[in-house]
Short mmCIF file of C-alpha atoms and ligand atoms in Angstrom, two decimals:
data_model
loop_
_atom_site.label_atom_id
_atom_site.label_comp_id
_atom_site.label_asym_id
_atom_site.label_seq_id
_atom_site.Cartn_x
_atom_site.Cartn_y
_atom_site.Cartn_z
CA MET A 1 125.99 20.98 56.87
CA PHE A 2 129.43 22.65 56.72
CA ASP A 3 129.17 26.40 56.56
CA ALA A 4 132.53 27.82 55.49
CA ASP A 5 131.31 31.37 56.02
CA ALA A 6 130.03 30.81 59.54
CA GLU A 7 131.43 33.18 62.09
CA PHE A 8 133.01 31.49 65.08
CA VAL A 9 132.43 33.37 68.28
CA VAL A 10 134.21 32.43 71.48
CA THR A 11 131.63 33.09 74.16
CA GLU A 12 132.17 33.64 77.86
CA ASP A 13 130.56 30.24 78.36
CA VAL A 14 133.20 28.52 76.29
CA LEU A 15 136.01 30.30 78.06
CA ASN A 16 134.61 29.57 81.50
CA TYR A 17 133.31 26.05 81.35
CA ARG A 18 136.64 24.66 82.53
CA HIS A 19 135.69 25.99 85.94
CA ALA A 20 131.93 25.79 85.55
CA VAL A 21 129.84 23.94 88.09
CA THR A 22 127.17 22.96 85.58
CA PRO A 23 128.44 21.26 82.46
CA TYR A 24 128.43 23.19 79.22
CA GLU A 25 126.02 21.33 76.92
CA PRO A 26 125.99 22.43 73.29
CA LEU A 27 124.27 19.89 70.99
CA GLY A 28 123.22 17.90 74.06
CA ALA A 29 126.79 16.88 74.81
CA GLU A 30 128.44 17.34 78.16
CA VAL A 31 131.74 19.13 77.63
CA LYS A 32 134.72 19.11 79.93
CA ILE A 33 138.50 19.37 79.85
CA ASP A 34 140.37 16.45 81.36
CA ALA A 35 143.51 16.86 83.45
CA ALA A 36 145.75 16.49 80.38
CA GLY A 37 143.99 19.41 78.69
CA ASN A 38 141.98 17.28 76.24
CA LEU A 39 138.62 18.78 75.33
CA ARG A 40 135.98 16.05 75.68
CA ALA A 41 132.30 16.18 74.78
CA PHE A 42 130.09 13.22 75.63
CA TYR A 43 126.91 12.79 73.62
CA PRO A 44 124.89 10.10 75.41
CA ALA A 45 123.43 6.98 73.82
CA ALA A 46 119.71 6.39 73.19
CA GLU A 47 119.53 4.28 76.34
CA SER A 48 121.53 5.07 79.42
CA GLY A 49 124.97 3.50 79.48
CA GLU A 50 128.54 4.61 79.35
CA GLN A 51 129.67 2.68 76.28
CA ARG A 52 131.03 5.05 73.70
CA LEU A 53 132.63 5.53 70.33
CA LEU A 54 135.39 8.15 70.42
CA ILE A 55 135.81 10.51 67.47
CA GLY A 56 138.39 13.27 67.28
CA SER A 57 141.83 14.54 66.52
CA HIS A 58 144.26 17.11 67.90
CA LEU A 59 143.84 20.83 68.65
CA ASP A 60 147.51 21.82 68.80
CA THR A 61 149.66 22.48 65.77
CA VAL A 62 153.17 23.29 64.56
CA PRO A 63 154.78 26.74 64.15
CA ASN A 64 153.80 28.48 60.91
CA ALA A 65 151.14 25.81 60.42
CA GLY A 66 148.18 25.40 58.14
CA ALA A 67 144.61 25.62 59.39
CA TYR A 68 143.45 22.02 59.01
CA ASP A 69 145.77 19.31 60.35
CA GLY A 70 144.13 18.04 63.53
CA VAL A 71 141.51 20.69 64.13
CA LEU A 72 139.54 19.68 61.03
CA GLY A 73 139.05 16.23 62.60
CA VAL A 74 137.64 17.82 65.76
CA VAL A 75 135.32 20.21 63.89
CA LEU A 76 134.24 17.32 61.69
CA ALA A 77 133.32 15.23 64.73
CA ILE A 78 131.22 18.15 66.05
CA ALA A 79 129.58 18.48 62.62
CA LEU A 80 128.62 14.79 62.89
CA LEU A 81 126.89 15.43 66.23
CA GLU A 82 125.16 18.43 64.69
CA ASP A 83 123.98 16.37 61.72
CA LEU A 84 122.50 13.74 64.04
CA LYS A 85 119.93 16.47 64.82
CA GLY A 86 119.24 15.06 68.26
CA GLN A 87 119.00 11.41 67.16
CA ARG A 88 120.90 9.12 69.46
CA PRO A 89 122.77 6.01 68.35
CA PRO A 90 122.71 2.92 70.60
CA PHE A 91 126.15 3.95 71.87
CA GLY A 92 127.42 7.26 73.23
CA ILE A 93 129.74 9.41 71.15
CA GLU A 94 132.67 11.15 72.77
CA VAL A 95 134.27 13.91 70.73
CA VAL A 96 137.90 14.39 71.77
CA GLY A 97 140.08 17.37 70.91
CA PHE A 98 143.52 16.17 71.95
CA SER A 99 145.63 18.81 73.67
CA GLU A 100 149.12 18.04 72.40
CA GLU A 101 149.89 15.74 69.49
CA GLU A 102 152.72 17.41 67.63
CA GLY A 103 155.34 17.55 70.37
CA VAL A 104 156.34 21.13 69.59
CA ARG A 105 156.66 22.50 73.11
CA PHE A 106 158.13 19.54 75.00
CA GLY A 107 159.66 17.57 72.12
CA THR A 108 157.42 14.61 72.97
CA PRO A 109 154.28 14.15 70.91
CA PHE A 110 150.93 12.54 71.86
CA ILE A 111 150.79 13.99 75.39
CA GLY A 112 146.98 14.28 75.24
CA SER A 113 146.29 10.84 73.81
CA ARG A 114 148.80 9.19 76.13
CA ALA A 115 146.59 10.32 79.01
CA LEU A 116 143.68 8.34 77.53
CA VAL A 117 145.66 5.10 77.48
CA GLY A 118 147.27 5.64 80.89
CA ARG A 119 150.73 6.51 79.59
CA LEU A 120 151.05 10.14 80.67
CA ASP A 121 153.56 9.00 83.26
CA ASP A 122 155.88 10.75 85.67
CA GLU A 123 158.79 10.70 83.24
CA LEU A 124 156.72 12.56 80.67
CA LEU A 125 155.36 14.99 83.29
CA LYS A 126 158.96 15.93 84.09
CA ARG A 127 159.92 16.83 80.50
CA ARG A 128 160.81 20.50 80.17
CA ASP A 129 160.21 23.06 77.44
CA SER A 130 162.89 25.49 76.28
CA ASN A 131 162.03 27.83 79.19
CA GLY A 132 162.53 25.07 81.75
CA ILE A 133 158.79 24.64 82.45
CA CYS A 134 157.86 20.97 82.86
CA VAL A 135 154.64 19.34 81.63
CA ARG A 136 153.30 19.02 85.18
CA GLN A 137 153.80 22.75 85.82
CA ALA A 138 152.27 23.69 82.46
CA ILE A 139 149.19 21.64 83.33
CA GLU A 140 148.91 23.31 86.74
CA GLU A 141 149.39 26.79 85.28
CA PHE A 142 146.53 26.04 82.88
CA GLY A 143 144.32 25.47 85.93
CA LEU A 144 144.20 21.67 85.82
CA LYS A 145 145.23 19.04 88.36
CA PRO A 146 147.91 16.54 87.27
CA ASP A 147 146.76 14.17 90.05
CA GLU A 148 143.51 13.74 88.14
CA ILE A 149 145.25 12.50 84.97
CA PRO A 150 144.27 8.86 85.69
CA ASP A 151 140.59 9.93 85.40
CA ALA A 152 141.26 10.70 81.72
CA ILE A 153 141.82 7.03 80.90
CA VAL A 154 139.29 5.66 78.46
CA SER A 155 137.47 2.56 79.64
CA ASP A 156 138.48 -0.78 78.14
CA ASP A 157 135.04 -1.42 76.73
CA ALA A 158 134.99 1.68 74.49
CA LEU A 159 133.77 0.63 71.04
CA GLY A 160 136.59 2.32 69.24
CA PHE A 161 138.25 5.52 68.12
CA VAL A 162 137.77 7.11 64.71
CA GLU A 163 140.02 9.96 63.59
CA PHE A 164 139.47 12.16 60.55
CA ASP A 165 142.47 14.13 59.32
CA ILE A 166 143.88 15.49 56.12
CA GLU A 167 146.27 13.07 54.41
CA GLN A 168 149.08 15.64 54.65
CA GLY A 169 150.61 14.08 51.54
CA PRO A 170 150.03 13.84 47.78
CA VAL A 171 148.72 10.28 47.30
CA LEU A 172 144.93 10.83 47.25
CA GLU A 173 145.25 13.85 45.01
CA GLN A 174 147.45 11.94 42.56
CA ILE A 175 144.96 9.09 42.22
CA GLY A 176 141.99 11.46 42.17
CA ARG A 177 140.18 10.13 45.26
CA PRO A 178 138.74 12.39 47.96
CA LEU A 179 138.96 9.94 50.88
CA GLY A 180 141.42 7.33 52.10
CA VAL A 181 141.34 4.68 54.79
CA VAL A 182 144.46 4.18 56.87
CA GLU A 183 145.54 0.57 57.39
CA ALA A 184 148.68 1.34 59.38
CA ILE A 185 150.65 4.27 60.77
CA VAL A 186 154.42 4.16 60.46
CA GLY A 187 156.58 4.05 63.56
CA GLN A 188 158.70 7.02 64.51
CA SER A 189 161.77 7.73 66.60
CA ARG A 190 162.60 11.16 67.91
CA LEU A 191 165.99 12.01 69.42
CA GLU A 192 168.08 15.02 70.36
CA PHE A 193 171.79 15.05 69.49
CA THR A 194 174.33 17.51 70.90
CA PHE A 195 177.80 17.98 69.41
CA VAL A 196 180.14 19.63 71.89
CA GLY A 197 183.27 21.33 70.51
CA ARG A 198 185.05 24.46 71.69
CA ALA A 199 183.85 28.01 71.19
CA ASN A 200 186.63 30.23 69.89
CA HIS A 201 187.38 33.39 67.93
CA ALA A 202 186.32 33.15 64.27
CA GLY A 203 189.16 35.42 63.16
CA THR A 204 192.14 34.09 65.08
CA ALA A 205 191.64 30.31 65.25
CA PRO A 206 193.25 28.67 62.17
CA MET A 207 191.09 26.12 60.34
CA HIS A 208 193.13 23.11 61.49
CA LEU A 209 192.87 24.11 65.15
CA ARG A 210 189.13 24.32 65.45
CA TYR A 211 186.59 22.11 67.20
CA ASP A 212 183.58 23.46 65.37
CA ALA A 213 180.29 21.95 66.58
CA ILE A 214 178.28 23.34 63.66
CA ALA A 215 180.68 21.86 61.09
CA ALA A 216 180.42 18.44 62.78
CA ALA A 217 176.64 18.73 62.93
CA ALA A 218 176.48 19.72 59.25
CA GLU A 219 178.49 16.66 58.24
CA TRP A 220 176.18 14.47 60.28
CA ILE A 221 173.03 16.10 58.80
CA THR A 222 174.14 15.14 55.29
CA SER A 223 174.60 11.52 56.50
CA VAL A 224 171.04 11.60 57.84
CA GLU A 225 169.77 12.74 54.45
CA ARG A 226 171.84 10.11 52.60
CA GLU A 227 170.47 7.35 54.86
CA GLY A 228 166.92 8.48 54.10
CA GLN A 229 167.64 8.40 50.37
CA ARG A 230 169.38 5.01 50.51
CA ILE A 231 166.65 2.99 52.24
CA SER A 232 163.33 2.56 50.49
CA GLY A 233 160.38 3.94 52.46
CA LEU A 234 162.59 5.57 55.09
CA VAL A 235 162.29 9.24 55.98
CA ALA A 236 164.90 10.84 58.20
CA THR A 237 164.79 14.52 59.16
CA VAL A 238 166.82 16.99 61.15
CA GLY A 239 164.16 19.63 61.73
CA GLN A 240 165.76 21.83 64.33
CA VAL A 241 169.31 23.09 64.77
CA GLU A 242 170.40 25.32 67.59
CA ALA A 243 173.97 26.52 67.95
CA LYS A 244 175.72 28.17 70.87
CA PRO A 245 176.80 30.83 71.33
CA GLY A 246 175.18 31.50 67.94
CA THR A 247 176.88 34.55 66.59
CA THR A 248 178.77 35.46 63.43
CA ASN A 249 182.28 35.84 64.77
CA VAL A 250 182.40 32.88 67.16
CA ILE A 251 183.05 29.24 66.23
CA ALA A 252 180.15 27.27 67.69
CA GLY A 253 181.02 25.38 70.86
CA GLU A 254 177.77 23.44 70.87
CA ALA A 255 175.18 22.34 68.33
CA ARG A 256 171.92 20.72 69.30
CA LEU A 257 169.88 18.92 66.65
CA THR A 258 166.66 16.98 66.55
CA LEU A 259 166.29 13.73 64.62
CA ASP A 260 163.01 12.25 63.37
CA VAL A 261 163.17 8.80 61.68
CA ARG A 262 160.14 6.93 60.31
CA HIS A 263 159.53 3.63 58.51
CA SER A 264 156.73 1.08 58.38
CA SER A 265 159.19 -1.58 59.63
CA ASP A 266 160.22 -1.02 63.25
CA ASP A 267 163.33 -3.09 62.58
CA VAL A 268 164.50 -0.87 59.72
CA ARG A 269 163.77 2.26 61.77
CA MET A 270 165.67 1.07 64.83
CA ARG A 271 168.65 -0.10 62.74
CA THR A 272 168.76 3.30 61.04
CA VAL A 273 168.72 5.15 64.37
CA GLU A 274 171.54 2.89 65.58
CA ALA A 275 173.56 3.55 62.39
CA LEU A 276 173.09 7.32 62.78
CA MET A 277 174.28 7.16 66.39
CA ARG A 278 177.45 5.34 65.22
CA LYS A 279 177.92 7.91 62.46
CA ALA A 280 177.64 10.78 64.96
CA GLU A 281 180.28 9.09 67.15
CA GLU A 282 182.60 8.58 64.19
CA ILE A 283 182.31 12.23 63.10
CA ALA A 284 182.81 13.51 66.64
CA GLU A 285 185.87 11.29 67.19
CA ARG A 286 187.53 12.26 63.91
CA ARG A 287 186.97 15.96 64.65
CA LYS A 288 187.94 15.56 68.32
CA LEU A 289 184.55 16.65 69.63
CA LEU A 290 182.09 14.98 71.96
CA VAL A 291 178.62 13.90 71.03
CA ARG A 292 175.73 12.81 73.24
CA TRP A 293 172.10 12.06 72.52
CA GLU A 294 168.81 11.53 74.24
CA THR A 295 166.04 9.34 72.93
CA ILE A 296 162.78 11.23 73.27
CA MET A 297 160.50 8.63 71.76
CA ASN A 298 160.43 5.27 70.01
CA GLN A 299 156.89 4.67 68.85
CA GLY A 300 156.34 1.41 66.93
CA ALA A 301 154.28 1.18 63.73
CA VAL A 302 150.63 0.50 64.48
CA ALA A 303 147.97 -1.33 62.45
CA MET A 304 144.43 0.02 62.44
CA ASN A 305 141.56 -2.31 63.42
CA PRO A 306 140.53 -4.63 60.51
CA PHE A 307 136.81 -4.53 61.39
CA LEU A 308 136.74 -0.75 61.59
CA ILE A 309 138.77 -0.51 58.36
CA ARG A 310 136.12 -2.55 56.54
CA GLN A 311 133.25 -0.57 58.05
CA THR A 312 134.95 2.69 57.17
CA GLU A 313 135.50 1.58 53.59
CA GLU A 314 131.85 0.59 53.29
CA ALA A 315 130.78 3.96 54.75
CA ILE A 316 132.89 5.80 52.16
CA ARG A 317 131.48 3.68 49.30
CA LYS A 318 127.97 4.67 50.40
CA THR A 319 128.88 8.27 49.56
CA GLY A 320 129.71 7.23 45.98
CA CYS A 321 133.49 7.47 46.49
CA GLU A 322 135.97 4.64 46.17
CA PRO A 323 138.17 4.57 49.30
CA HIS A 324 141.91 4.15 48.97
CA ARG A 325 143.75 2.07 51.58
CA MET A 326 147.02 3.60 52.60
CA VAL A 327 149.78 3.78 55.17
CA SER A 328 150.15 7.06 57.10
CA GLY A 329 153.62 8.56 57.24
CA ALA A 330 152.41 11.14 59.74
CA GLY A 331 151.89 10.20 63.34
CA HIS A 332 148.37 10.46 64.77
CA ASP A 333 146.63 10.09 68.11
CA ALA A 334 144.97 6.98 66.61
CA MET A 335 148.30 5.15 66.93
CA ILE A 336 148.21 5.73 70.69
CA LEU A 337 144.49 5.00 71.14
CA ALA A 338 144.97 1.74 69.18
CA GLU A 339 146.89 0.38 72.19
CA LYS A 340 143.63 0.26 74.11
CA VAL A 341 140.66 0.45 71.75
CA PRO A 342 139.99 -0.58 68.11
CA SER A 343 141.00 2.43 66.02
CA ALA A 344 140.51 3.68 62.47
CA MET A 345 141.35 6.75 60.40
CA ILE A 346 139.80 8.47 57.41
CA PHE A 347 142.03 10.76 55.36
CA LEU A 348 140.85 13.70 53.28
CA ARG A 349 142.70 14.57 50.09
CA THR A 350 145.27 17.34 50.64
CA PRO A 351 145.58 19.73 47.69
CA GLY A 352 149.21 19.94 46.57
CA GLY A 353 150.12 17.41 49.26
CA ILE A 354 151.21 20.36 51.43
CA SER A 355 150.87 20.20 55.20
CA HIS A 356 152.49 21.68 58.31
CA ALA A 357 152.72 24.86 56.22
CA PRO A 358 150.36 27.82 55.69
CA GLU A 359 149.44 26.59 52.17
CA GLU A 360 147.71 23.55 53.71
CA THR A 361 144.08 23.34 52.56
CA VAL A 362 141.12 21.03 51.82
CA GLU A 363 138.33 20.91 49.24
CA ILE A 364 134.98 21.81 50.77
CA GLU A 365 133.34 18.99 48.75
CA ASP A 366 135.75 16.50 50.32
CA VAL A 367 134.83 17.74 53.79
CA ALA A 368 131.16 17.21 52.93
CA LYS A 369 131.96 13.65 51.74
CA ALA A 370 133.89 12.98 54.94
CA ILE A 371 130.94 14.10 57.09
CA GLU A 372 128.58 11.97 54.98
CA SER A 373 130.83 8.94 55.34
CA GLY A 374 131.00 9.56 59.11
CA LEU A 375 127.20 9.48 59.32
CA HIS A 376 127.13 6.24 57.30
CA LEU A 377 129.79 4.83 59.61
CA LEU A 378 127.65 5.60 62.67
CA ASP A 379 124.69 3.85 61.00
CA LEU A 380 126.79 0.84 60.05
CA LEU A 381 128.21 0.53 63.55
CA ALA A 382 124.75 0.96 65.09
CA SER A 383 123.45 -1.97 63.07
CA SER A 384 126.55 -4.13 63.27
CA HIS A 385 126.33 -7.37 65.25
CA ALA A 386 129.89 -6.92 66.47
CA VAL A 387 128.93 -3.63 68.09
CA GLN A 388 125.53 -4.81 69.36
CA ARG A 389 127.15 -7.71 71.16
CA ARG A 390 129.23 -5.19 73.11
CA THR A 391 126.53 -2.62 73.88
C1 GLV B 401 152.59 14.65 63.60
O1 GLV B 401 151.63 15.04 62.99
C2 GLV B 401 153.72 14.07 62.95
O2 GLV B 401 153.53 13.15 62.15
O3 GLV B 401 154.83 14.51 63.20
MN1 MN B 402 150.52 17.31 62.26
#
């Protein structure tokens, strides 16, 4: 089933199928890369027809990452196809490895999944990375055609999207359950703030005659942390700080910071972002600096599909595990897909609750349970009246 010792070999075929004339067909699935860089494998239904269930997660990751967030969900979907051993459900299965979920390079997450719901728009294509390369150019340099992005859109009659991922938190481990079912994913806002002061000599400028952008930013960062501690369920993070000119003996003239705010209530999240903007203005005014910001993303909280939640819970019970319903604090492609198709998520227990760090890991037994529950889910969906009415 899941061979941890298997050697993974990247063959010429794999490297070349992007440009191949004949589709690459491992496991009887037709594999291609769409114009947003998503890896997509379509495993056809028993009878001809395009209707499909999508299963997948993301292939990108964060700097200094662990080995499981995202990619485990893609490998797990492939393992499900493998375990079908050639049997074909009454619906097709499309495995999707999303190209860009974390937002590391362009600051904006969900670039891959936004293509599937028709939201990889011109504004997003114009976003630039730290080297000034925009998304459109990056896509072209990868050998893909941005004009074909609309072809990546998933059809309205797709049966649904199921995403497996590690929980990335401590809850399942604390309650001793291997698998969880996500009922909702919290909303998140991402912004970039820039404090602009005046660069000056660190030795000659007296303390009361400085316009220090790093000092202003530091004061604001502690307000961000306090706001997160004050409001129940809120998490607020400054994850990146960049100062210019960035050297020991010069007072910083500019400090650029990222802000990430999340809460299950969109109202609480938006009020917090507003309060932090006002706080930044107040700090800048008192210190006689300027501050500006750019909103990169406001993504509302998203509920998963009630029917798929129930089916997923039943599938997990069939493996002998009791599922735990939970809210995801991490963002996932499922929250984007849910705009267009019924979506669900299964979480795997995360030892130590550590993620987005090299210590991230999973228990092999939990992976086996996740695959087993996925197979039960396919059976349940195949025999469900709700699905049969649509196929
Ligand atoms: C993505 O995984 C996020 O939650 O930031
Ligand atoms: Mn992640």
